[in-house]
Tab-separated table of C-alpha atoms in Angstrom:
chain	number	residue	atom	x	y	z
A	1	UNK	CA	-44.180	-47.077	20.428
A	2	UNK	CA	-41.300	-47.004	22.914
A	3	UNK	CA	-39.935	-43.848	21.324
A	4	UNK	CA	-43.296	-42.093	21.558
A	5	UNK	CA	-43.789	-43.229	25.159
A	6	UNK	CA	-40.349	-42.037	26.283
A	7	UNK	CA	-40.735	-38.701	24.468
A	8	UNK	CA	-44.107	-38.137	26.081
A	9	UNK	CA	-42.707	-39.170	29.463
A	10	UNK	CA	-39.903	-36.628	29.229
A	11	UNK	CA	-42.356	-33.877	28.266
A	12	UNK	CA	-44.770	-34.879	31.042
A	13	UNK	CA	-42.073	-34.904	33.722
A	14	UNK	CA	-40.655	-31.538	32.707
A	15	UNK	CA	-44.182	-30.099	32.539
A	16	UNK	CA	-44.920	-31.414	36.032
A	17	UNK	CA	-41.738	-29.791	37.342
A	18	UNK	CA	-42.641	-26.490	35.679
A	19	UNK	CA	-46.055	-26.578	37.356
A	20	UNK	CA	-44.271	-26.069	40.670
A	21	UNK	CA	-42.962	-22.682	39.522
A	22	UNK	CA	-46.077	-20.610	40.390
A	23	UNK	CA	-45.854	-21.745	44.013
A	24	UNK	CA	-42.119	-21.041	43.985
A	25	UNK	CA	-42.714	-17.562	42.571
A	26	UNK	CA	-45.239	-16.766	45.308
A	27	UNK	CA	-42.918	-18.072	48.024
A	28	UNK	CA	-40.009	-16.134	46.526
A	29	UNK	CA	-42.069	-12.933	46.605
A	30	UNK	CA	-42.872	-13.416	50.280
A	31	UNK	CA	-39.294	-14.394	51.129
A	32	UNK	CA	-37.801	-11.363	49.415
A	33	UNK	CA	-40.344	-9.038	51.018
A	34	UNK	CA	-39.412	-10.436	54.418
A	35	UNK	CA	-35.751	-9.775	53.637
A	36	UNK	CA	-36.580	-6.084	54.035
A	37	UNK	CA	-37.486	-6.647	57.680
A	38	UNK	CA	-33.974	-6.074	59.036
A	39	UNK	CA	-33.574	-2.885	56.997
A	40	UNK	CA	-36.946	-1.510	58.095
A	41	UNK	CA	-36.204	-2.507	61.701
A	42	UNK	CA	-32.872	-0.690	61.569
A	43	UNK	CA	-34.548	2.366	60.038
A	44	UNK	CA	-37.242	2.484	62.724
A	45	UNK	CA	-34.775	1.991	65.567
A	46	UNK	CA	-32.602	4.890	64.403
A	47	UNK	CA	-35.488	7.203	63.541
A	48	UNK	CA	-38.028	6.463	66.284
A	49	UNK	CA	-36.542	4.583	69.211
A	50	UNK	CA	-33.287	6.509	69.601
A	51	UNK	CA	-34.982	9.854	69.127
A	52	UNK	CA	-37.920	9.155	71.472
A	53	UNK	CA	-36.276	6.817	73.984
A	54	UNK	CA	-39.437	4.679	74.106
A	55	UNK	CA	-38.806	1.141	75.404
A	56	UNK	CA	-42.318	0.020	74.435
A	57	UNK	CA	-41.671	0.963	70.808
A	58	UNK	CA	-38.377	-0.947	70.854
A	59	UNK	CA	-40.059	-3.994	72.399
A	60	UNK	CA	-42.871	-4.213	69.879
A	61	UNK	CA	-40.574	-3.525	66.931
A	62	UNK	CA	-38.334	-6.354	68.119
A	63	UNK	CA	-41.261	-8.759	68.541
A	64	UNK	CA	-42.578	-7.992	65.064
A	65	UNK	CA	-39.131	-8.336	63.521
A	66	UNK	CA	-38.467	-11.687	65.210
A	67	UNK	CA	-41.867	-13.013	64.110
A	68	UNK	CA	-41.212	-11.901	60.534
A	69	UNK	CA	-37.793	-13.609	60.549
A	70	UNK	CA	-39.406	-16.832	61.830
A	71	UNK	CA	-41.952	-16.710	58.989
A	72	UNK	CA	-39.075	-16.090	56.570
A	73	UNK	CA	-37.304	-19.237	57.785
A	74	UNK	CA	-40.414	-21.363	57.265
A	75	UNK	CA	-41.024	-20.009	53.759
A	76	UNK	CA	-37.376	-20.407	52.767
A	77	UNK	CA	-37.422	-24.013	53.944
A	78	UNK	CA	-40.647	-24.604	52.039
A	79	UNK	CA	-39.342	-23.477	48.685
A	80	UNK	CA	-36.095	-25.418	49.142
A	81	UNK	CA	-38.084	-28.540	50.013
A	82	UNK	CA	-40.243	-28.099	46.914
A	83	UNK	CA	-37.161	-27.952	44.716
A	84	UNK	CA	-35.519	-30.883	46.479
A	85	UNK	CA	-38.609	-33.090	46.189
A	86	UNK	CA	-39.119	-32.087	42.549
A	87	UNK	CA	-35.489	-32.929	41.745
A	88	UNK	CA	-35.748	-36.340	43.410
A	89	UNK	CA	-39.034	-37.114	41.658
A	90	UNK	CA	-37.562	-36.067	38.301
A	91	UNK	CA	-34.623	-38.412	38.823
A	92	UNK	CA	-36.816	-41.384	39.765
A	93	UNK	CA	-39.200	-40.836	36.839
A	94	UNK	CA	-36.615	-40.324	34.089
A	95	UNK	CA	-33.776	-42.673	35.012
A	96	UNK	CA	-35.364	-45.945	33.849
A	97	UNK	CA	-36.995	-44.591	30.624
A	98	UNK	CA	-33.829	-42.777	29.548
A	99	UNK	CA	-31.680	-45.819	30.316
A	100	UNK	CA	-33.999	-48.013	28.234
A	101	UNK	CA	-34.001	-45.468	25.430
A	102	UNK	CA	-30.189	-45.265	25.454
A	103	UNK	CA	-29.967	-49.059	25.225
A	104	UNK	CA	-32.398	-49.117	22.288
A	105	UNK	CA	-30.460	-46.426	20.453
A	106	UNK	CA	-27.197	-48.260	21.094
A	107	UNK	CA	-28.617	-51.571	19.822
A	108	UNK	CA	-29.915	-49.784	16.731
A	109	UNK	CA	-26.342	-48.629	16.048
A	110	UNK	CA	-27.200	-44.945	16.165
A	111	UNK	CA	-24.811	-43.881	18.912
A	112	UNK	CA	-25.513	-40.967	21.203
A	113	UNK	CA	-24.068	-39.703	24.473
A	114	UNK	CA	-27.288	-39.046	26.407
A	115	UNK	CA	-28.177	-41.201	29.364
A	116	UNK	CA	-28.546	-41.253	33.113
A	117	UNK	CA	-25.761	-38.706	33.614
A	118	UNK	CA	-27.893	-36.095	31.860
A	119	UNK	CA	-30.762	-36.927	34.221
A	120	UNK	CA	-28.331	-36.454	37.125
A	121	UNK	CA	-27.316	-33.038	35.737
A	122	UNK	CA	-30.973	-31.973	35.639
A	123	UNK	CA	-31.518	-33.200	39.182
A	124	UNK	CA	-28.469	-31.307	40.458
A	125	UNK	CA	-29.651	-28.121	38.769
A	126	UNK	CA	-33.124	-28.208	40.306
A	127	UNK	CA	-31.757	-29.176	43.720
A	128	UNK	CA	-29.041	-26.506	43.725
A	129	UNK	CA	-29.108	-22.797	44.506
A	130	UNK	CA	-29.210	-21.875	40.812
A	131	UNK	CA	-33.029	-21.924	40.583
A	132	UNK	CA	-33.330	-19.761	43.696
A	133	UNK	CA	-30.864	-17.260	42.253
A	134	UNK	CA	-32.965	-17.021	39.081
A	135	UNK	CA	-36.181	-16.590	41.081
A	136	UNK	CA	-34.615	-13.919	43.291
A	137	UNK	CA	-32.990	-11.977	40.438
A	138	UNK	CA	-36.111	-9.909	39.500
A	139	UNK	CA	-36.325	-8.671	43.078
A	140	UNK	CA	-33.055	-6.847	42.632
A	141	UNK	CA	-35.030	-4.222	40.707
A	142	UNK	CA	-37.490	-3.807	43.605
A	143	UNK	CA	-34.679	-3.483	46.136
A	144	UNK	CA	-32.960	-0.872	43.993
A	145	UNK	CA	-36.282	1.003	43.683
A	146	UNK	CA	-36.494	0.986	47.491
A	147	UNK	CA	-33.045	2.600	47.616
A	148	UNK	CA	-34.183	5.231	45.104
A	149	UNK	CA	-37.041	6.055	47.461
A	150	UNK	CA	-34.553	6.691	50.246
A	151	UNK	CA	-32.523	9.083	48.072
A	152	UNK	CA	-31.775	9.381	44.315
A	153	UNK	CA	-28.005	9.573	44.842
A	154	UNK	CA	-28.064	6.278	46.719
A	155	UNK	CA	-30.222	4.834	43.945
A	156	UNK	CA	-27.671	5.877	41.321
A	157	UNK	CA	-24.881	4.124	43.233
A	158	UNK	CA	-26.933	0.910	43.584
A	159	UNK	CA	-28.038	0.961	39.933
A	160	UNK	CA	-24.486	1.458	38.667
A	161	UNK	CA	-23.252	-1.406	40.830
A	162	UNK	CA	-26.009	-3.750	39.613
A	163	UNK	CA	-25.255	-2.944	35.973
A	164	UNK	CA	-21.546	-3.600	36.459
A	165	UNK	CA	-22.195	-6.956	38.155
A	166	UNK	CA	-24.672	-7.890	35.423
A	167	UNK	CA	-22.044	-7.033	32.794
A	168	UNK	CA	-19.552	-9.321	34.511
A	169	UNK	CA	-22.117	-12.144	34.554
A	170	UNK	CA	-22.816	-11.699	30.826
A	171	UNK	CA	-19.086	-11.596	30.120
A	172	UNK	CA	-18.653	-14.851	32.007
A	173	UNK	CA	-21.383	-16.417	29.880
A	174	UNK	CA	-19.876	-15.165	26.616
A	175	UNK	CA	-16.384	-16.354	27.517
A	176	UNK	CA	-17.292	-19.813	28.804
A	177	UNK	CA	-20.560	-20.958	27.188
A	178	UNK	CA	-19.235	-22.742	24.095
A	179	UNK	CA	-16.163	-24.101	25.814
A	180	UNK	CA	-18.262	-25.471	28.673
A	181	UNK	CA	-20.396	-27.389	26.184
A	182	UNK	CA	-17.317	-28.800	24.478
A	183	UNK	CA	-15.700	-29.781	27.773
A	184	UNK	CA	-18.907	-31.425	28.993
A	185	UNK	CA	-19.179	-33.455	25.784
A	186	UNK	CA	-15.499	-34.463	25.948
A	187	UNK	CA	-15.860	-35.483	29.601
A	188	UNK	CA	-18.783	-37.774	28.831
A	189	UNK	CA	-16.926	-39.259	25.872
A	190	UNK	CA	-13.901	-40.116	28.004
A	191	UNK	CA	-16.076	-41.555	30.767
A	192	UNK	CA	-17.835	-43.791	28.250
A	193	UNK	CA	-14.477	-44.843	26.825
A	194	UNK	CA	-13.214	-45.719	30.308
A	195	UNK	CA	-16.237	-47.946	30.912
A	196	UNK	CA	-15.750	-49.672	27.554
A	197	UNK	CA	-12.094	-50.327	28.355
A	198	UNK	CA	-13.070	-51.888	31.675
A	199	UNK	CA	-15.692	-54.087	30.007
A	200	UNK	CA	-13.203	-55.163	27.323
A	201	UNK	CA	-10.415	-55.836	29.821
A	202	UNK	CA	-10.462	-59.591	29.114
A	203	UNK	CA	-9.656	-58.842	25.481
A	204	UNK	CA	-7.349	-55.842	25.835
A	205	UNK	CA	-5.036	-57.294	28.462
A	206	UNK	CA	-4.178	-60.649	26.764
A	207	UNK	CA	-3.481	-58.849	23.487
A	208	UNK	CA	-0.933	-56.605	25.195
A	209	UNK	CA	-2.896	-53.457	24.348
A	210	UNK	CA	-3.581	-52.342	27.916
A	211	UNK	CA	-0.654	-49.955	28.263
A	212	UNK	CA	-1.231	-48.268	24.919
A	213	UNK	CA	-4.964	-47.930	25.573
A	214	UNK	CA	-4.421	-46.502	29.044
A	215	UNK	CA	-1.776	-44.050	27.845
A	216	UNK	CA	-4.055	-42.824	25.084
A	217	UNK	CA	-6.979	-42.435	27.483
A	218	UNK	CA	-4.800	-40.660	30.041
A	219	UNK	CA	-3.559	-38.153	27.456
A	220	UNK	CA	-7.108	-37.336	26.392
A	221	UNK	CA	-8.294	-37.097	29.984
A	222	UNK	CA	-5.389	-34.784	30.793
A	223	UNK	CA	-6.487	-32.412	28.056
A	224	UNK	CA	-10.059	-32.441	29.365
A	225	UNK	CA	-8.883	-31.734	32.928
A	226	UNK	CA	-6.718	-28.860	31.648
A	227	UNK	CA	-9.741	-27.338	29.867
A	228	UNK	CA	-11.863	-27.743	32.990
A	229	UNK	CA	-9.195	-26.035	35.075
A	230	UNK	CA	-9.008	-23.173	32.593
A	231	UNK	CA	-12.775	-22.673	32.777
A	232	UNK	CA	-12.740	-22.887	36.567
A	233	UNK	CA	-9.970	-20.310	36.782
A	234	UNK	CA	-11.801	-17.936	34.478
A	235	UNK	CA	-15.068	-18.265	36.381
A	236	UNK	CA	-13.274	-17.891	39.724
A	237	UNK	CA	-11.592	-14.729	38.484
A	238	UNK	CA	-14.880	-13.144	37.436
A	239	UNK	CA	-16.589	-14.286	40.643
A	240	UNK	CA	-13.797	-12.814	42.772
A	241	UNK	CA	-14.069	-9.540	40.882
A	242	UNK	CA	-17.826	-9.523	41.495
A	243	UNK	CA	-17.452	-10.078	45.234
A	244	UNK	CA	-14.744	-7.473	45.556
A	245	UNK	CA	-16.816	-4.994	43.577
A	246	UNK	CA	-19.837	-5.645	45.811
A	247	UNK	CA	-17.804	-4.771	48.899
A	248	UNK	CA	-16.538	-1.610	47.207
A	249	UNK	CA	-20.124	-0.656	46.345
A	250	UNK	CA	-21.240	-1.101	49.932
A	251	UNK	CA	-18.423	1.190	51.059
A	252	UNK	CA	-19.400	3.672	48.363
A	253	UNK	CA	-23.071	3.729	49.357
A	254	UNK	CA	-22.125	4.148	53.037
A	255	UNK	CA	-19.837	7.040	52.117
A	256	UNK	CA	-22.541	8.655	50.000
A	257	UNK	CA	-25.090	8.094	52.746
A	258	UNK	CA	-22.800	9.599	55.392
A	259	UNK	CA	-22.368	12.718	53.304
A	260	UNK	CA	-26.143	12.994	52.885
A	261	UNK	CA	-26.589	12.564	56.657
A	262	UNK	CA	-24.100	15.362	57.295
A	263	UNK	CA	-25.996	17.553	54.866
A	264	UNK	CA	-29.265	16.708	56.656
A	265	UNK	CA	-30.942	15.141	53.623
A	266	UNK	CA	-31.419	11.625	55.119
A	267	UNK	CA	-31.200	10.075	58.555
A	268	UNK	CA	-28.594	7.635	59.832
A	269	UNK	CA	-31.171	4.853	59.721
A	270	UNK	CA	-31.737	5.451	56.003
A	271	UNK	CA	-27.991	5.241	55.421
A	272	UNK	CA	-27.735	1.840	57.170
A	273	UNK	CA	-30.893	0.568	55.503
A	274	UNK	CA	-29.605	1.517	52.042
A	275	UNK	CA	-26.392	-0.406	52.659
A	276	UNK	CA	-28.253	-3.546	53.769
A	277	UNK	CA	-30.804	-3.424	50.952
A	278	UNK	CA	-28.125	-2.929	48.311
A	279	UNK	CA	-26.391	-6.069	49.587
A	280	UNK	CA	-29.695	-7.920	49.154
A	281	UNK	CA	-30.142	-6.454	45.667
A	282	UNK	CA	-26.713	-7.494	44.400
A	283	UNK	CA	-26.633	-10.958	46.004
A	284	UNK	CA	-28.839	-12.728	43.361
A	285	UNK	CA	-26.666	-11.420	40.525
A	286	UNK	CA	-23.534	-12.677	42.249
A	287	UNK	CA	-25.169	-16.046	42.981
A	288	UNK	CA	-26.280	-16.354	39.369
A	289	UNK	CA	-22.693	-15.842	38.232
A	290	UNK	CA	-21.507	-18.664	40.476
A	291	UNK	CA	-24.345	-20.981	39.432
A	292	UNK	CA	-23.974	-20.378	35.706
A	293	UNK	CA	-22.003	-23.601	35.191
A	294	UNK	CA	-24.893	-25.613	36.644
A	295	UNK	CA	-27.357	-23.834	34.370
A	296	UNK	CA	-25.273	-24.549	31.251
A	297	UNK	CA	-24.930	-28.225	32.237
A	298	UNK	CA	-28.688	-28.535	32.789
A	299	UNK	CA	-29.477	-26.886	29.469
A	300	UNK	CA	-27.104	-29.226	27.665
A	301	UNK	CA	-28.581	-32.229	29.504
A	302	UNK	CA	-32.124	-31.276	28.503
A	303	UNK	CA	-31.018	-30.912	24.890
A	304	UNK	CA	-29.289	-34.316	24.946
A	305	UNK	CA	-32.320	-36.070	26.433
A	306	UNK	CA	-34.643	-34.446	23.908
A	307	UNK	CA	-32.380	-35.546	21.068
A	308	UNK	CA	-32.223	-39.055	22.520
A	309	UNK	CA	-36.004	-39.322	22.509
A	310	UNK	CA	-36.226	-38.020	18.931
A	311	UNK	CA	-34.014	-40.717	17.462
A	312	UNK	CA	-35.554	-43.482	15.439
A	313	UNK	CA	-37.065	-46.527	17.070
A	314	UNK	CA	-34.751	-49.419	17.786
A	315	UNK	CA	-34.552	-52.224	15.289
A	316	UNK	CA	-37.211	-54.837	15.864
A	317	UNK	CA	-36.377	-58.447	16.161
A	318	UNK	CA	-32.876	-57.939	17.534
A	319	UNK	CA	-31.790	-60.025	20.443
A	320	UNK	CA	-32.866	-63.501	21.511
A	321	UNK	CA	-36.357	-64.849	21.356
A	322	UNK	CA	-38.100	-65.749	24.550
A	323	UNK	CA	-37.221	-69.214	25.863
A	324	UNK	CA	-40.038	-71.751	25.453
A	325	UNK	CA	-38.719	-74.346	27.892
A	326	UNK	CA	-38.396	-77.082	25.200
A	327	UNK	CA	-35.352	-78.776	23.657
A	328	UNK	CA	-35.238	-80.321	20.226
A	329	UNK	CA	-32.799	-83.188	19.485
A	330	UNK	CA	-31.893	-83.595	15.817
A	331	UNK	CA	-29.504	-86.539	16.134
A	332	UNK	CA	-28.334	-88.790	18.933
A	333	UNK	CA	-24.883	-90.343	18.948
A	334	UNK	CA	-23.679	-93.069	21.329
A	335	UNK	CA	-19.983	-93.572	21.990
A	336	UNK	CA	-18.584	-96.829	23.255
A	337	UNK	CA	-16.539	-96.597	26.477
A	338	UNK	CA	-13.447	-97.700	24.542
A	339	UNK	CA	-13.644	-94.432	22.553
A	340	UNK	CA	-12.907	-92.397	25.669
A	341	UNK	CA	-10.049	-94.739	26.688
A	342	UNK	CA	-8.469	-94.652	23.243
A	343	UNK	CA	-5.455	-92.472	22.606
A	344	UNK	CA	-5.366	-89.613	20.124
A	345	UNK	CA	-3.790	-91.782	17.375
A	346	UNK	CA	-6.299	-94.582	17.950
A	347	UNK	CA	-9.163	-92.135	17.630
A	348	UNK	CA	-7.700	-90.950	14.342
A	349	UNK	CA	-7.613	-94.543	13.071
A	350	UNK	CA	-11.247	-95.004	14.071
A	351	UNK	CA	-12.170	-91.839	12.211
A	352	UNK	CA	-10.286	-93.003	9.124
A	353	UNK	CA	-12.120	-96.332	9.149
A	354	UNK	CA	-15.498	-94.592	9.421
A	355	UNK	CA	-14.736	-91.783	6.939
A	356	UNK	CA	-17.643	-91.126	4.617
A	357	UNK	CA	-20.124	-92.365	7.145
A	358	UNK	CA	-22.176	-90.292	9.520
A	359	UNK	CA	-21.284	-92.550	12.472
A	360	UNK	CA	-19.220	-95.693	12.848
A	361	UNK	CA	-21.280	-98.801	13.270
A	362	UNK	CA	-19.202	-100.371	16.002
A	363	UNK	CA	-17.485	-97.400	17.591
A	364	UNK	CA	-20.221	-94.785	17.283
A	365	UNK	CA	-23.909	-95.381	17.204
A	366	UNK	CA	-26.253	-92.740	15.767
A	367	UNK	CA	-29.968	-92.402	15.420
């Protein structure tokens, strides 16, 4: 019954979190549309205000742009608050059931590494920027389409840059996915071992095993830290390449736009707008590359919690029965005061004289 309840609870909580996604998708659509405000404002200023010299046009364009940016701030805060509240609610709803389930599995002798740390990994994922990067990623296509509308050559530059950044993100996933899972599992194993060593300190230390145990744990932890550093270095290298490439692409699109301006095919405002929009289009891909570690950890945590809930029910009848508040006395023995004052040898003599009897008649009285 406990297994079924915890499994259903996990499914219900994750379903409730997923029900927030439609609202997040709508807010993300509005937020990303409002991100075009600065580009459109720049385009209008270059094409209309500077050419006409109208102060009224500049004033009203500025008012509209400021209002749109204010709405953008409110919507951005709203979707971040939704994710933050959902992450906190997920943590509060799953911590106790998963802790109870882990204890039941442990008492049943079935092992398992899932527990509250996996719930914490899920909470961190939903509260981080990773979800927003995933929600914003489809809008990269719309931003690139906007650049194609400005000019096909600019669209080709933006499309090529997006494909290269996407290739780097996929390469990062292929190079680090399996190793990240192994490192995460090894990290949890060593953390559990450290807690067991602390709990067993009263046994380990008197037996003289403390140094050997600590040296063994330190060697294993050193290997885990080395693997984590290797993964961090590899991810940092790919992320640095992505950021450098994005800057190069912005220079390239400005150069291509300047040439088109000189040829009279686009205006200067279109050139600036294309540069800004391309930065918006490539940002979600770059953010997704940086947040990939959080996504892998959350996926592994969800798998561990699901496996924890699928394990067999804990053995029934284990542990102590509930206390009834009654005491049962099977036999009462009364010792004379001289027994306590007697020495060790005298007590031995008394025992020898009463050997074969349940209690000595004179020294010990029993009922």
